[in-house]
Coordinates of C-alpha atoms in Angstrom, one line a residue:
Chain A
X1 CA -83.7 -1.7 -2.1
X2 CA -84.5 -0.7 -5.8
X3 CA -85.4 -3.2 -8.3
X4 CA -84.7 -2.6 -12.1
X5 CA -85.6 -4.8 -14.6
X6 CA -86.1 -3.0 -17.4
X7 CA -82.7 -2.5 -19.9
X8 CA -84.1 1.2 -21.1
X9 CA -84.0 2.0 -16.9
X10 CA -81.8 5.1 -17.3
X11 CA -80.1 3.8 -14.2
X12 CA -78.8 1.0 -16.1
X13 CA -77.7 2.0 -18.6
X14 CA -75.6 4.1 -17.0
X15 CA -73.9 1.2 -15.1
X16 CA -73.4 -0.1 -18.5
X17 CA -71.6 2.3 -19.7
X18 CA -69.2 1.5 -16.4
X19 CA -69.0 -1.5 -17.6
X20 CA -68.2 -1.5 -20.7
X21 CA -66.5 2.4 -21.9
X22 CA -63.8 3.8 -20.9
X23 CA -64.7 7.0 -21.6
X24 CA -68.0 6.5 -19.3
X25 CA -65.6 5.9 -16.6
X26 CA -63.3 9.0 -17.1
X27 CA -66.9 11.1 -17.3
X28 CA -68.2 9.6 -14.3
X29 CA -65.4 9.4 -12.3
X30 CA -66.5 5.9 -11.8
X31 CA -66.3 1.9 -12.5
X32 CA -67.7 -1.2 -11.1
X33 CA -66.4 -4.3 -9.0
X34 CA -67.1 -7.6 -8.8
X35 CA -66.9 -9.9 -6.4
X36 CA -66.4 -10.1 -2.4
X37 CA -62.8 -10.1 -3.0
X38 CA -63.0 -7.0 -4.5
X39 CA -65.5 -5.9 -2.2
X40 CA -63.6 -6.3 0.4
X41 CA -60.2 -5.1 -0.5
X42 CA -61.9 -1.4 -1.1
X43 CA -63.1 -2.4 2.2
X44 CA -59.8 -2.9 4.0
X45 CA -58.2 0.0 2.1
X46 CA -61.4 2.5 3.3
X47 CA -62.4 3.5 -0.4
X48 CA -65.7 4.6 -0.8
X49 CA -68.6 2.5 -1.9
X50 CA -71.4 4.1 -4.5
X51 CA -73.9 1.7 -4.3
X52 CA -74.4 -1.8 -4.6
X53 CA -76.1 -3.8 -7.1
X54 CA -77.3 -7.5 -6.2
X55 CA -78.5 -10.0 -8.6
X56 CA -82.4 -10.5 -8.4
X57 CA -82.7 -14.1 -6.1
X58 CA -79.1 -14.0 -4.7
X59 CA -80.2 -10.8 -1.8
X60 CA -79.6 -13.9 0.7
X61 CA -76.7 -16.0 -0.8
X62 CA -73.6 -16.6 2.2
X63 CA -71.7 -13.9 -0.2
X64 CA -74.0 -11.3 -0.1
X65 CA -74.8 -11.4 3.6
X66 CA -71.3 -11.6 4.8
X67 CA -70.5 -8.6 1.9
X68 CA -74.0 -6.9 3.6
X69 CA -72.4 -7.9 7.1
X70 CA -69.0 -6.4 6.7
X71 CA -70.7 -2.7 5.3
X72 CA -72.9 -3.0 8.5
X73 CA -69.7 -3.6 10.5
X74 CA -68.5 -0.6 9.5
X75 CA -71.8 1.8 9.3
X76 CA -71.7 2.4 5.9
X77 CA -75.0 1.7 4.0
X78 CA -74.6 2.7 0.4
X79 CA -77.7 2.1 -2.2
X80 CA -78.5 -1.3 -2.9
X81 CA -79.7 -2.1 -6.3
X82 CA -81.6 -5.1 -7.1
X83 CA -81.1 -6.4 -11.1
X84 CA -82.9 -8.9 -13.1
X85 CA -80.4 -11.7 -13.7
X86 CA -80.3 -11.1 -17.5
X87 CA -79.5 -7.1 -16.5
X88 CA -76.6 -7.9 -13.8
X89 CA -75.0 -10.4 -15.9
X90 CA -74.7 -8.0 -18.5
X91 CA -72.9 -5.9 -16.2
X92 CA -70.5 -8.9 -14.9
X93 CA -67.0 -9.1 -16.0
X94 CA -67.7 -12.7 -15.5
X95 CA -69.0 -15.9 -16.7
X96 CA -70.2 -16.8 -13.3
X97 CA -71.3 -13.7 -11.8
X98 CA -70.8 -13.9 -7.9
X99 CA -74.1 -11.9 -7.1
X100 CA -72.8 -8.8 -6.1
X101 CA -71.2 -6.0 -7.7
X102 CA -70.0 -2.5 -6.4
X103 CA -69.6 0.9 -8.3
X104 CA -67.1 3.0 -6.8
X105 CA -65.3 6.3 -7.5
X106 CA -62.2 6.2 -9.1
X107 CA -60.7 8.5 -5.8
X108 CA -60.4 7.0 -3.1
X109 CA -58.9 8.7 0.5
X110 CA -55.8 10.6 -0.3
X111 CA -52.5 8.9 0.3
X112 CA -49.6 11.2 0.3
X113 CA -46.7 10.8 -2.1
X114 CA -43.3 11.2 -1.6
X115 CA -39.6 10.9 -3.1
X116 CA -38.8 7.7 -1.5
X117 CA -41.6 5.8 -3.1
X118 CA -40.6 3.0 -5.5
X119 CA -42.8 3.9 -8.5
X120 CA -44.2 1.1 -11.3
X121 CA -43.4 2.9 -15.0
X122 CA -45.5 1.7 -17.9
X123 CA -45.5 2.6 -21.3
X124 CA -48.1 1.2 -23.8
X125 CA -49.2 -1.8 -22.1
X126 CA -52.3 -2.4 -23.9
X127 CA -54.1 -5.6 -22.4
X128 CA -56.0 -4.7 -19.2
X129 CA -55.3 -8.4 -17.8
X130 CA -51.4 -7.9 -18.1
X131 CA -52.2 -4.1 -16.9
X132 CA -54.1 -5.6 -14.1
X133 CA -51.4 -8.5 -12.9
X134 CA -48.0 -5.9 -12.6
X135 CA -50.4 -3.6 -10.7
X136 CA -50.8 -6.3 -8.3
X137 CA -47.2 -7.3 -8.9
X138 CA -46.0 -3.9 -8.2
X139 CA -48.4 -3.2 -5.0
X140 CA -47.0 -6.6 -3.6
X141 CA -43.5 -5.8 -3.7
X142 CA -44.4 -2.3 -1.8
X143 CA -44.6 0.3 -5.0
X144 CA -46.6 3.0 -3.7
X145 CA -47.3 4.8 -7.2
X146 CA -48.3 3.9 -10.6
X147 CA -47.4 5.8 -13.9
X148 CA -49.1 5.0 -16.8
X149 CA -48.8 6.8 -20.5
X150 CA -51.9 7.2 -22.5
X151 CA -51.3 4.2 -24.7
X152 CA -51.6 1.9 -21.7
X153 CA -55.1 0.3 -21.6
X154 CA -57.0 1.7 -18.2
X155 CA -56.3 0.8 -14.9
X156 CA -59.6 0.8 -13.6
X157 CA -61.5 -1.5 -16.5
X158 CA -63.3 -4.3 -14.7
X159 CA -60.8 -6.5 -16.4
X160 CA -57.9 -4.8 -15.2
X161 CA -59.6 -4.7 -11.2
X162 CA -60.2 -8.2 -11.3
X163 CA -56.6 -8.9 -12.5
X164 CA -55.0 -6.0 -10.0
X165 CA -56.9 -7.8 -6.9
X166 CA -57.2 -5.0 -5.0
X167 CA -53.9 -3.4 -6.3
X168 CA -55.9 -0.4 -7.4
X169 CA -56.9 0.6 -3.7
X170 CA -53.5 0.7 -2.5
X171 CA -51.4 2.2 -5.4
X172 CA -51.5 5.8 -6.3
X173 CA -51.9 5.6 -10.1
X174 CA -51.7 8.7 -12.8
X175 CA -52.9 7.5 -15.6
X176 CA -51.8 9.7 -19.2
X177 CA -48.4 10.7 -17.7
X178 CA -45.9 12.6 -20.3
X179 CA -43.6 10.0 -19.2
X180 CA -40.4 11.8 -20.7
X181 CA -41.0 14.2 -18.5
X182 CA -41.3 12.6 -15.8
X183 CA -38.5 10.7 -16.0
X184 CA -36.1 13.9 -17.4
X185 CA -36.6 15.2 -14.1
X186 CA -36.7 11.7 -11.5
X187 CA -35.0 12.6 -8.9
X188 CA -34.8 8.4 -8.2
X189 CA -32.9 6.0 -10.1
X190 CA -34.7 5.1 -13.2
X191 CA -34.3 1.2 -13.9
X192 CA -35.6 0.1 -17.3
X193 CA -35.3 -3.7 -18.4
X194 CA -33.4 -3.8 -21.9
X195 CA -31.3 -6.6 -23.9
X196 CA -29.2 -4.0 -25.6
X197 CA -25.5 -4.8 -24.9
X198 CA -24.8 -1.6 -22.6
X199 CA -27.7 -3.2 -20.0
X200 CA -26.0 -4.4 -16.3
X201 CA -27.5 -7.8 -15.2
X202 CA -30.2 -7.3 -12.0
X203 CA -28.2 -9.1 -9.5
X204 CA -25.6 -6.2 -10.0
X205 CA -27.9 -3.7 -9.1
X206 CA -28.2 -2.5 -5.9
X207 CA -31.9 -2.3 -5.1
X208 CA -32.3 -0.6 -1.8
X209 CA -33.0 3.1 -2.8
X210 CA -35.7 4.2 -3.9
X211 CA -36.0 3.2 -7.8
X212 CA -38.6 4.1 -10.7
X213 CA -38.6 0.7 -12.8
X214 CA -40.0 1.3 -16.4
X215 CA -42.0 -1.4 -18.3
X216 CA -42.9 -1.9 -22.1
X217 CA -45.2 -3.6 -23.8
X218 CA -44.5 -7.5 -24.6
X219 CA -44.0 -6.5 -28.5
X220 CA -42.3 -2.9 -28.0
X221 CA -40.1 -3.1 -24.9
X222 CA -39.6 -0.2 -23.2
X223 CA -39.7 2.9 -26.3
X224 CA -36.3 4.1 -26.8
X225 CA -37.0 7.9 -25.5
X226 CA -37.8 6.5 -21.8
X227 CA -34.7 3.8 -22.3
X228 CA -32.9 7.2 -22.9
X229 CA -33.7 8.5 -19.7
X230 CA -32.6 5.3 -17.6
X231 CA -29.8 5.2 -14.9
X232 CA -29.9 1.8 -16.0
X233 CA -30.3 -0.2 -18.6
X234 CA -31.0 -3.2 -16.7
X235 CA -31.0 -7.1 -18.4
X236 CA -32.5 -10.9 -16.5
X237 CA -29.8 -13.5 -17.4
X238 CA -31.8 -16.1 -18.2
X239 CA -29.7 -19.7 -18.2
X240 CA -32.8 -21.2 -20.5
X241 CA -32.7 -21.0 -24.4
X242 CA -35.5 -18.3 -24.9
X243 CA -35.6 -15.0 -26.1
X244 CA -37.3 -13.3 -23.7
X245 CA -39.8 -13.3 -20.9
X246 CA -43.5 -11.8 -20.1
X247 CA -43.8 -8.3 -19.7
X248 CA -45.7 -9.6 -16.3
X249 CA -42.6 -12.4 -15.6
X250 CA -40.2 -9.5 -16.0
X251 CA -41.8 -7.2 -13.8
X252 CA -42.4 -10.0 -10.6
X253 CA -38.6 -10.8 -11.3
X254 CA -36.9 -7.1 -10.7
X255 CA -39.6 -6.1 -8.2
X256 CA -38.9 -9.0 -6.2
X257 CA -35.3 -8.9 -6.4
X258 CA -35.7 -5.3 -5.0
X259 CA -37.5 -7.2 -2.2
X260 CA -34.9 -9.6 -1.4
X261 CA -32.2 -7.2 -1.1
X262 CA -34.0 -5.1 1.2
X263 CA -35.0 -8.0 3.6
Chain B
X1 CA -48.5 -25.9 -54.2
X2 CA -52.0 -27.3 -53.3
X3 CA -54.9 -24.7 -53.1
X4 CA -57.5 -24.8 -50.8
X5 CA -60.5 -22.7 -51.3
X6 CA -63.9 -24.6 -50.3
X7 CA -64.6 -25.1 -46.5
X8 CA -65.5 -28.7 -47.4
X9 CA -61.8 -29.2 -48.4
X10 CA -61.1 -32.7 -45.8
X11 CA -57.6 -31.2 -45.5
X12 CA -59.2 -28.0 -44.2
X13 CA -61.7 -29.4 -42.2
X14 CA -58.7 -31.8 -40.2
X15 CA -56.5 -29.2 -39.6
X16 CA -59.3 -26.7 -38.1
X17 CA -59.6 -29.4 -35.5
X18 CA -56.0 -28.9 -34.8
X19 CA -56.4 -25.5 -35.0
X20 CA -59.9 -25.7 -32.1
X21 CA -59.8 -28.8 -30.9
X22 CA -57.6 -31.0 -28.4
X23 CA -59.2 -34.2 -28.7
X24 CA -57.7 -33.6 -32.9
X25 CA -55.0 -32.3 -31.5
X26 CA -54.0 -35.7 -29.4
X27 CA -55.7 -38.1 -31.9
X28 CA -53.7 -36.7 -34.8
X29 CA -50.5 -36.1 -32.2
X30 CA -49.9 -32.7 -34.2
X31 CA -50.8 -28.8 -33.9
X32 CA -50.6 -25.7 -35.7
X33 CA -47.8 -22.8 -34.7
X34 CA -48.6 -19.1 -36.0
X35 CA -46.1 -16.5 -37.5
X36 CA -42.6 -16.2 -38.3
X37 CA -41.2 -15.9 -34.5
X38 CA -42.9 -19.9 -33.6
X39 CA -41.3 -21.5 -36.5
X40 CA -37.9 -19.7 -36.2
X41 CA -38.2 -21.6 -32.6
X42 CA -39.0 -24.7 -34.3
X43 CA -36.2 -24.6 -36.6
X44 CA -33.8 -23.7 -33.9
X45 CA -35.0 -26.6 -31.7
X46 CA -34.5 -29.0 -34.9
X47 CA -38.9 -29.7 -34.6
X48 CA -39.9 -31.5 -37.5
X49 CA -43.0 -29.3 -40.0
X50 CA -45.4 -31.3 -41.2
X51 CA -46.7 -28.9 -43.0
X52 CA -46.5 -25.2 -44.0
X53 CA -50.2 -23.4 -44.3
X54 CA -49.8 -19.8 -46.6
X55 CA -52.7 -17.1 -46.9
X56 CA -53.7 -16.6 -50.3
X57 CA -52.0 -13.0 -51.2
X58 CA -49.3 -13.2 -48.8
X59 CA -47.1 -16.1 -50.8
X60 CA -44.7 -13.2 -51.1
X61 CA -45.0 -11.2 -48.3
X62 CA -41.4 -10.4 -46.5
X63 CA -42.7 -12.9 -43.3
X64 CA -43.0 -15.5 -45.7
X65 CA -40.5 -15.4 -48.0
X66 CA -37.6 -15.4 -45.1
X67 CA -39.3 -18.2 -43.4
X68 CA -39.3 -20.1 -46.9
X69 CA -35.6 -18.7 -47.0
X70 CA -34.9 -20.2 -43.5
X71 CA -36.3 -23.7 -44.2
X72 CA -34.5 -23.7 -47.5
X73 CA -31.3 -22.9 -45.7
X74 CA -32.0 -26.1 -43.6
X75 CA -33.0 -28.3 -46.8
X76 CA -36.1 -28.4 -45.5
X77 CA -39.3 -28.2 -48.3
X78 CA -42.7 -29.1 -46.5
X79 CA -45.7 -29.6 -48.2
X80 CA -47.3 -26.3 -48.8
X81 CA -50.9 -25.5 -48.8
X82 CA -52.2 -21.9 -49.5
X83 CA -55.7 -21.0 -48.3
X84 CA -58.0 -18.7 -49.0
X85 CA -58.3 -15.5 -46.5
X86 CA -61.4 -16.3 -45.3
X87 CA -60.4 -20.0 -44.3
X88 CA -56.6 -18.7 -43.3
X89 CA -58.5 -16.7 -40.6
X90 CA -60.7 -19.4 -39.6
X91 CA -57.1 -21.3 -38.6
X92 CA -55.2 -18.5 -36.6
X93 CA -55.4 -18.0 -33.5
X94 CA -55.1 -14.0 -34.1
X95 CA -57.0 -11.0 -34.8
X96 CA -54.2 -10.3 -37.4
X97 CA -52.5 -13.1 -39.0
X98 CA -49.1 -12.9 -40.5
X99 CA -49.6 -15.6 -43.1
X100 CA -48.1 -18.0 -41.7
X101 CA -48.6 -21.8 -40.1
X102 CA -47.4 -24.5 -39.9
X103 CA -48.1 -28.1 -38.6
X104 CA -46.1 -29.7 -36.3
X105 CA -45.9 -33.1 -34.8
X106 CA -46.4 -32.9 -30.9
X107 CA -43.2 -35.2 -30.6
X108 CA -39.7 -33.2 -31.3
X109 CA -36.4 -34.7 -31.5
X110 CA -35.6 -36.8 -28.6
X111 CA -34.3 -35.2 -25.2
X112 CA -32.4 -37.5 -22.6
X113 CA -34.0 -36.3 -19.2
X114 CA -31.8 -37.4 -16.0
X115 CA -32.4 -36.8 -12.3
X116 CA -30.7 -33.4 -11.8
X117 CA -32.8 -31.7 -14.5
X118 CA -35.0 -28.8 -12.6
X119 CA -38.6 -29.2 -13.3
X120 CA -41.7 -27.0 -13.2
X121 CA -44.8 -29.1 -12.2
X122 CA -48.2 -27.7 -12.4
X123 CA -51.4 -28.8 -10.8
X124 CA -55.0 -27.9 -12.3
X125 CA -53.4 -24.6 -14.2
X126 CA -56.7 -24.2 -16.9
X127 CA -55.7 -21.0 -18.7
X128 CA -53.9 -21.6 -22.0
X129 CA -52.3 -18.1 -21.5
X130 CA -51.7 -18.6 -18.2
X131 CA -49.9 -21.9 -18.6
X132 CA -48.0 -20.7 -21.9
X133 CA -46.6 -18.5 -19.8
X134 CA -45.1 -20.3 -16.9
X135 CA -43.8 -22.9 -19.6
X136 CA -42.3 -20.0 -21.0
X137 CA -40.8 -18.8 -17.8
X138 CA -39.4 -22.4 -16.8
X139 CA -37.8 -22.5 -20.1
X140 CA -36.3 -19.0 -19.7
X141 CA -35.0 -19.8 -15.8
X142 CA -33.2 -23.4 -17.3
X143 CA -35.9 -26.0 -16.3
X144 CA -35.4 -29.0 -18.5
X145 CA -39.3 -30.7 -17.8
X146 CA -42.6 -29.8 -17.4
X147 CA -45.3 -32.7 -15.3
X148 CA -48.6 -31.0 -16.1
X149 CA -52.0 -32.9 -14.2
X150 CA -54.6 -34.1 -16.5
X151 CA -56.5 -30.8 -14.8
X152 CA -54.3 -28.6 -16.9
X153 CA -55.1 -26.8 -20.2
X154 CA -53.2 -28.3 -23.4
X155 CA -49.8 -27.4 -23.4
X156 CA -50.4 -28.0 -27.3
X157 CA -53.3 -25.6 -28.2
X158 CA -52.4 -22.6 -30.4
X159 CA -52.8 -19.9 -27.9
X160 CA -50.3 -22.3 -25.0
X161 CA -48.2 -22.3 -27.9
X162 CA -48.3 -18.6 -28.4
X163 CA -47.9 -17.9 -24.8
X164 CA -45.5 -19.8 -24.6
X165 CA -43.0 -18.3 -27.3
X166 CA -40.9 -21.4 -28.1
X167 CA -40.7 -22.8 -24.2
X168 CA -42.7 -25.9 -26.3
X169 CA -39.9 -26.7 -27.6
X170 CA -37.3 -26.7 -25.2
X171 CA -39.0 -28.6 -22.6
X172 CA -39.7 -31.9 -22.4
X173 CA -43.6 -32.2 -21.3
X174 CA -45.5 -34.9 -20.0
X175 CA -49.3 -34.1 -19.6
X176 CA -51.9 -36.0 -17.9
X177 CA -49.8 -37.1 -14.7
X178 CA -50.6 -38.8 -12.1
X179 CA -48.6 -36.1 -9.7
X180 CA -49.3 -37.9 -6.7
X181 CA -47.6 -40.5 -7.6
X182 CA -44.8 -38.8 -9.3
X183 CA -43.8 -36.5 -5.9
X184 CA -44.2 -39.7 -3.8
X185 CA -41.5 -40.8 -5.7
X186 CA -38.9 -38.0 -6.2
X187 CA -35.8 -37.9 -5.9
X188 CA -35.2 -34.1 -5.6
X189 CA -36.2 -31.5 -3.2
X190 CA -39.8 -30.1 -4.5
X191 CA -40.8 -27.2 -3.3
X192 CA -44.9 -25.6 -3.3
X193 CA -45.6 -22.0 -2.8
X194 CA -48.0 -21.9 0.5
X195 CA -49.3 -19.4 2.4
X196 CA -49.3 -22.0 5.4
X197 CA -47.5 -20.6 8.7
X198 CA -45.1 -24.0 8.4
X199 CA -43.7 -22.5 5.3
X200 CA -40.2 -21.1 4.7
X201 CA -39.3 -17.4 3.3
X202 CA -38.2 -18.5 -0.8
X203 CA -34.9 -16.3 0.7
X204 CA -34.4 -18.8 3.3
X205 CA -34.1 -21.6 0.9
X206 CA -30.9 -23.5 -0.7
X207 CA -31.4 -23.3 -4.2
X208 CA -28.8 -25.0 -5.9
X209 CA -29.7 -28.6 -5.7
X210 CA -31.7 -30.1 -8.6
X211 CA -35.5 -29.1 -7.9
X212 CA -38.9 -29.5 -8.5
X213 CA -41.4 -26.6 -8.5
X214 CA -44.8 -27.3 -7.4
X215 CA -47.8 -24.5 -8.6
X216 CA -51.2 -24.6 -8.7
X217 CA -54.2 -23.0 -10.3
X218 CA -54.7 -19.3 -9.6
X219 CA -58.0 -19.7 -7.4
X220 CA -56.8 -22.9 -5.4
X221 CA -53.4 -22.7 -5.1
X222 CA -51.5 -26.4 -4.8
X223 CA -53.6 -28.9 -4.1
X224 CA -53.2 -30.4 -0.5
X225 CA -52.3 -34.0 -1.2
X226 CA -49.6 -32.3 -3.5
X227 CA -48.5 -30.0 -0.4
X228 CA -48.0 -32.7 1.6
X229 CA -45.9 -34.4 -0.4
X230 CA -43.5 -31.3 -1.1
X231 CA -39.9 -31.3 1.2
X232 CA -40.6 -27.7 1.8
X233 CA -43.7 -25.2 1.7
X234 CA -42.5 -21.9 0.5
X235 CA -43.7 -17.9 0.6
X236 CA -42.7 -15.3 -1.0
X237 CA -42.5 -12.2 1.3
X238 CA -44.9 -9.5 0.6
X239 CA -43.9 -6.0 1.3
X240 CA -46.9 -4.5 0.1
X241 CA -51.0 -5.3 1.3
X242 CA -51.8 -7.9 -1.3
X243 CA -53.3 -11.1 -0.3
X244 CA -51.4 -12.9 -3.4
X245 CA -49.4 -12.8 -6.6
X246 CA -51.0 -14.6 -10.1
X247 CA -49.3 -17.3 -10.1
X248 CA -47.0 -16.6 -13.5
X249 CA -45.6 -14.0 -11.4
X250 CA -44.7 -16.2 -8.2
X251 CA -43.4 -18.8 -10.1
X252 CA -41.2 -16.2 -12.0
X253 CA -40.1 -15.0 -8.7
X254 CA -39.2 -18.4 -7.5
X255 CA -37.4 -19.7 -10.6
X256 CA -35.3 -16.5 -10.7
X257 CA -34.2 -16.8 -7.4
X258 CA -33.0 -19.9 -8.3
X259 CA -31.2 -18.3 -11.3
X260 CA -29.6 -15.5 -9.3
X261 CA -28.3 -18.3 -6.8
X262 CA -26.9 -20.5 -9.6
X263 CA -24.8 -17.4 -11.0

């Protein structure tokens, strides 16, 4: 175990920049977890583990044995870094840091792709919380990839991991897509959630092929190139006097549907 | 048109505790709304303004002048105050205001409530965003009433309201219950999502009786003296690895279901 204490430690500062820059991320191929949940969910899903860092006077707290236990369980004994509380809270996503924190590539183990996937479309969505929740949405109802466009905020921001719950270790996700063309040349029905008059209600849709279901963000919709490229335009009846729902509502609504019908 | 322009201004100081504070908030039984979209939801719901708040500069703004045009249309003429930027800012509850508040009473026009209205009941949900939301979505899916535990955040606050895009409105909302008490006494099926192994698939369920949806807080789910109390537990089935769903998307999934049902 290292100890570091100091804020000019060239070591943290580099976590910092995990923690807090996107761009640091995209250089280092790299961000930071918090949390046993997290911990464990890049357990379960056999991503690799960087090193550890452990807040100074929580080595021997229940979390960070049984988080110490389950890495022993399975042989793997990455670096352990020991912070000054000031240091790992500034690291922490969180106002009450668990103790432990993980950095880990942004690869994990390959997963193969293939055309039958159900793929999660997003275009612009900005806040890494919403990002983060129709991840986890998506990876729930059995999506197996992830596009994103470049004005999407990052799927891998500590934010976005702690709202994605583990969503990120078992999607494939492409960040920056050209998502026209992608979706000029989807070989799956394309499914894009719309209130323009030309849009077919959900519960008409028949959800058990493989579909590519396009999200905007909660100001834009979905821009009206990608709405161009749709099989569908697709619309939620909605019995209630409102105008529209939550981008993350939306998305648990369709993805689900697709769920039921396949049951 | 009264100015406003010194931080000592009573006026000013009483409505930036409606504007921060929920103990204002219930002691003056009133709140602040930002932006054009809020107060077209007022106005459409026949909510009483207390008050309209203007940034200094932006008395002629397009924003402004159609929602002056709107209230004129309804014979309505508010008090209006116009602020100062700097204390405009301090009021609003975002990075970029559009120049517009108002005060509301927390009491609209009166809504008869009977026995088959569907109603969304939440236990200990602490995030304003989170629980603007599911109003939001209860609203959207037809519920009629909202039973929110004195655990909850304030369905009142600025950024509930925002969240919850008008659902405010449309709902009638009783806060601080005693849910125990309320369940115990139902006369409708309630239903609480559970992971338990006594719980039935969300599929499995008749959905076209009046009913009352039970969630809970996104760490601790419903409490138990709540589950015990529901007619049926209920899970949503989970293609994908995910231990969960946040709980804006579950109850989404749920209250849809019960949409597509009704159709």
């Amino acid at each position: 175990m290292k100890h570091i204490s100091s804020r000019d430690n060239a070591q943290f500062k580099r976590l910092k920049g995990l923690a807090e820059d996107a761009r640091s991320r995209r250089a280092e191929a790299a961000t930071l977890i918090d949390g046993e949940h997290l911990l464990e969910a890049a357990l379960e899903s056999d991503w690799p583990l960087s090193r550890l860092l452990l807040q100074e006077g929580m080595e021997n707290s229940p979390v960070v044995r049984s988080a110490l236990a389950a890495l022993g369980k399975r042989g793997l004994s990455p670096e352990v870094l020991v912070l000054a509380p000031a240091l790992f809270k500034a690291l922490s996503p969180v106002v009450t840091p668990t103790g432990i924190l993980a950095e880990i590539p942004l690869h994990g183990p390959r997963r193969e792709t293939d055309s039958t996937d159900d793929v999660l479309v997003l275009a612009g969505v900005q806040d890494a919380g919403n990002l983060g929740t129709l991840l986890r949405t998506a990876a729930a109802a059995g999506c197996r990839q992830a596009w994103l466009d470049r004005q999407c905020a990052q799927a891998w921001s500590p934010k976005a991991m702690r709202a994605g719950m583990g969503a990120q270790f078992r999607l494939v996700i492409e960040e920056g897509c050209d998502l026209v063309q992608r979706l000029a040349n989807c070989d799956r029905q394309v499914l894009a959630t719309s209130l323009a008059d030309d849009s077919v209600s959900l519960y008409a849709l028949d959800l058990r092929v493989p579909s590519v279901w396009v999200f905007g963000s909660e100001g834009q919709g979905v821009p009206t190139d990608l709405l161009a490229l749709a099989s569908r335009k697709v619309t939620i009846q909605m019995p209630g006097m409102i105008e529209s729902l939550n981008v993350g509502a939306a998305a648990a609504v369709c993805l689900f549907e697709q769920v039921r019908q396949r049951i």
